[in-house]
Amino acid sequence: MRALPGIGPYTAAAIAAIAFDRRTMPVDGNIERVVSRLFAVEEPLPKAKPLIQQLATTLLDAGDEKSRAGDSAQALMDLGSSICTPKKPACALCPLNDDCVSRARGDQETFPRKAAKKTGALRRGAAFVVTRGDELLVRTRPEKACLAA
Ligand code: SF4
């Protein structure tokens, strides 16, 4: 499926699991959140994606035949969108709450971890336009400087 145009890893896994019940877990944003909270994944996104994919797959039954991958994927997506919401997850209603590491610690809303955004240094500058009559005077910038040529 990955060879087909427009089919990325998520779509391929979703089709494989939901349409063909293949033992694979398509990980969308909802599943990412559930899994990162369930296992308290400390690695920040997006670096944690392969680990989250691996952990999500462990939630499927080991047996190939009856893994019900499609149902499991849809159940996790629904859990993420309705119960394990980004803010104020309804953990009391969650069928996974006994096994949820972050819930036990009480820091579930801090997951998934995200890489700190790089903040650039604030720089201020001034720009001038020099004209002479109808002419606009320009000069090439030096090779090394702010807004170098
Ligand atoms: S117990 Fe809470 S944090 Fe853990 S998976 Fe369920 S809803 Fe999410």
Short mmCIF file of C-alpha atoms and ligand atoms in Angstrom, two decimals:
data_model
loop_
_atom_site.label_atom_id
_atom_site.label_comp_id
_atom_site.label_asym_id
_atom_site.label_seq_id
_atom_site.Cartn_x
_atom_site.Cartn_y
_atom_site.Cartn_z
CA MET A 1 0.00 0.00 0.00
CA ARG A 2 2.89 2.34 0.77
CA ALA A 3 3.81 2.20 -2.91
CA LEU A 4 0.51 3.84 -3.85
CA PRO A 5 0.59 7.60 -4.34
CA GLY A 6 -0.86 9.55 -1.42
CA ILE A 7 -0.71 6.61 1.02
CA GLY A 8 1.58 7.39 3.93
CA PRO A 9 2.44 5.20 6.92
CA TYR A 10 -0.61 6.21 8.96
CA THR A 11 -3.13 5.62 6.15
CA ALA A 12 -1.49 2.32 5.19
CA ALA A 13 -1.65 1.10 8.78
CA ALA A 14 -5.25 2.27 9.16
CA ILE A 15 -6.35 0.43 6.00
CA ALA A 16 -4.39 -2.68 6.97
CA ALA A 17 -5.87 -2.75 10.47
CA ILE A 18 -9.44 -1.63 9.78
CA ALA A 19 -10.10 -3.14 6.36
CA PHE A 20 -7.90 -6.26 6.55
CA ASP A 21 -7.56 -6.80 10.31
CA ARG A 22 -3.79 -7.00 9.96
CA ARG A 23 -1.93 -6.81 13.26
CA THR A 24 -0.77 -3.23 13.05
CA MET A 25 -1.73 -0.07 14.88
CA PRO A 26 -2.28 3.20 13.03
CA VAL A 27 -1.14 5.90 15.44
CA ASP A 28 -2.97 9.20 15.08
CA GLY A 29 -2.79 12.14 17.49
CA ASN A 30 -5.41 10.62 19.78
CA ILE A 31 -3.64 7.29 20.07
CA GLU A 32 -0.34 9.09 20.52
CA ARG A 33 -1.78 10.90 23.53
CA VAL A 34 -3.35 7.79 25.07
CA VAL A 35 -0.22 5.69 24.67
CA SER A 36 2.15 8.38 25.90
CA ARG A 37 0.03 8.77 29.04
CA LEU A 38 -0.57 5.08 29.55
CA PHE A 39 3.16 4.31 29.51
CA ALA A 40 4.31 7.76 30.71
CA VAL A 41 6.60 8.15 27.70
CA GLU A 42 9.17 10.74 28.76
CA GLU A 43 10.77 11.14 25.36
CA PRO A 44 9.37 14.24 23.68
CA LEU A 45 7.56 14.27 20.34
CA PRO A 46 8.34 13.96 17.51
CA LYS A 47 11.34 11.83 18.52
CA ALA A 48 9.08 9.55 20.56
CA LYS A 49 6.96 8.52 17.56
CA PRO A 50 8.72 5.17 16.88
CA LEU A 51 8.56 4.24 20.59
CA ILE A 52 4.88 5.19 20.78
CA GLN A 53 4.21 3.12 17.65
CA GLN A 54 5.96 0.16 19.24
CA LEU A 55 4.11 0.53 22.55
CA ALA A 56 0.78 0.97 20.77
CA THR A 57 1.32 -2.33 18.96
CA THR A 58 1.80 -4.09 22.30
CA LEU A 59 -1.84 -3.24 23.07
CA LEU A 60 -2.94 -5.68 20.37
CA ASP A 61 -3.40 -9.34 21.20
CA ALA A 62 -0.32 -11.39 20.48
CA GLY A 63 -2.19 -13.88 18.26
CA ASP A 64 -2.17 -13.06 14.55
CA GLU A 65 -5.57 -14.51 13.84
CA LYS A 66 -7.85 -12.72 16.27
CA SER A 67 -5.98 -9.57 17.11
CA ARG A 68 -9.01 -7.45 16.06
CA ALA A 69 -6.55 -4.75 15.15
CA GLY A 70 -9.19 -2.63 13.41
CA ASP A 71 -11.50 -2.65 16.43
CA SER A 72 -8.60 -1.96 18.77
CA ALA A 73 -7.39 0.99 16.70
CA GLN A 74 -10.85 2.50 16.48
CA ALA A 75 -11.45 1.94 20.20
CA LEU A 76 -8.20 3.72 21.09
CA MET A 77 -8.99 6.59 18.72
CA ASP A 78 -12.42 6.97 20.34
CA LEU A 79 -10.90 6.76 23.81
CA GLY A 80 -8.48 9.53 22.90
CA SER A 81 -11.12 11.80 21.41
CA SER A 82 -13.79 11.32 24.07
CA ILE A 83 -12.12 10.38 27.37
CA CYS A 84 -8.35 10.84 27.21
CA THR A 85 -8.73 14.39 25.97
CA PRO A 86 -5.82 16.87 25.85
CA LYS A 87 -7.19 18.78 28.85
CA LYS A 88 -8.99 17.29 31.85
CA PRO A 89 -9.09 13.64 30.74
CA ALA A 90 -11.99 11.71 32.29
CA CYS A 91 -9.76 9.07 33.89
CA ALA A 92 -12.52 7.80 36.18
CA LEU A 93 -14.37 6.57 33.08
CA CYS A 94 -11.31 5.15 31.32
CA PRO A 95 -11.12 1.37 30.93
CA LEU A 96 -7.32 1.61 31.05
CA ASN A 97 -7.08 3.61 34.27
CA ASP A 98 -5.77 0.73 36.42
CA ASP A 99 -2.79 0.36 34.10
CA CYS A 100 -2.12 4.01 33.36
CA VAL A 101 1.27 5.07 34.71
CA SER A 102 0.74 8.83 34.36
CA ARG A 103 -2.69 8.68 35.98
CA ALA A 104 -1.17 6.89 38.98
CA ARG A 105 1.33 9.74 39.25
CA GLY A 106 -1.25 12.43 38.59
CA ASP A 107 0.69 14.10 35.79
CA GLN A 108 -1.31 12.79 32.83
CA GLU A 109 -2.05 16.22 31.38
CA THR A 110 1.66 16.81 30.87
CA PHE A 111 1.77 14.06 28.23
CA PRO A 112 2.65 13.74 25.43
CA ARG A 113 5.92 15.48 26.17
CA LYS A 114 6.90 18.00 23.55
CA ALA A 115 10.33 19.24 22.64
CA ALA A 116 10.90 22.76 23.91
CA LYS A 117 10.58 25.29 21.17
CA LYS A 118 13.80 26.99 20.27
CA THR A 119 13.52 30.65 20.92
CA GLY A 120 15.64 32.84 18.73
CA ALA A 121 17.35 35.88 20.15
CA LEU A 122 15.36 39.03 19.63
CA ARG A 123 17.13 41.29 17.16
CA ARG A 124 16.11 44.73 16.20
CA GLY A 125 17.14 46.59 13.13
CA ALA A 126 16.36 49.59 11.04
CA ALA A 127 15.84 49.87 7.29
CA PHE A 128 16.18 52.97 5.19
CA VAL A 129 15.11 53.83 1.68
CA VAL A 130 17.25 56.38 -0.08
CA THR A 131 15.89 58.18 -3.10
CA ARG A 132 17.27 60.83 -5.39
CA GLY A 133 14.53 62.38 -7.45
CA ASP A 134 12.82 59.45 -9.19
CA GLU A 135 15.75 57.13 -8.50
CA LEU A 136 15.94 54.54 -5.78
CA LEU A 137 19.49 54.13 -4.54
CA VAL A 138 20.51 50.59 -3.62
CA ARG A 139 23.70 48.99 -2.40
CA THR A 140 24.69 45.33 -2.19
CA ARG A 141 24.89 44.05 1.36
CA PRO A 142 28.22 42.78 2.66
CA GLU A 143 28.77 39.00 2.45
CA LYS A 144 28.72 38.53 6.18
CA ALA A 145 26.26 40.53 8.19
CA CYS A 146 22.63 40.72 9.09
CA LEU A 147 20.62 40.01 5.89
CA ALA A 148 23.86 39.28 4.06
CA ALA A 149 23.83 39.22 0.27
S1 SF4 B 1 -6.39 6.82 32.74
FE1 SF4 B 1 -6.64 8.92 32.07
S2 SF4 B 1 -4.65 9.54 31.24
FE2 SF4 B 1 -4.65 7.30 31.40
S3 SF4 B 1 -5.28 6.61 29.38
FE3 SF4 B 1 -7.14 6.72 30.64
S4 SF4 B 1 -7.99 8.79 30.30
FE4 SF4 B 1 -5.87 8.75 29.53
#
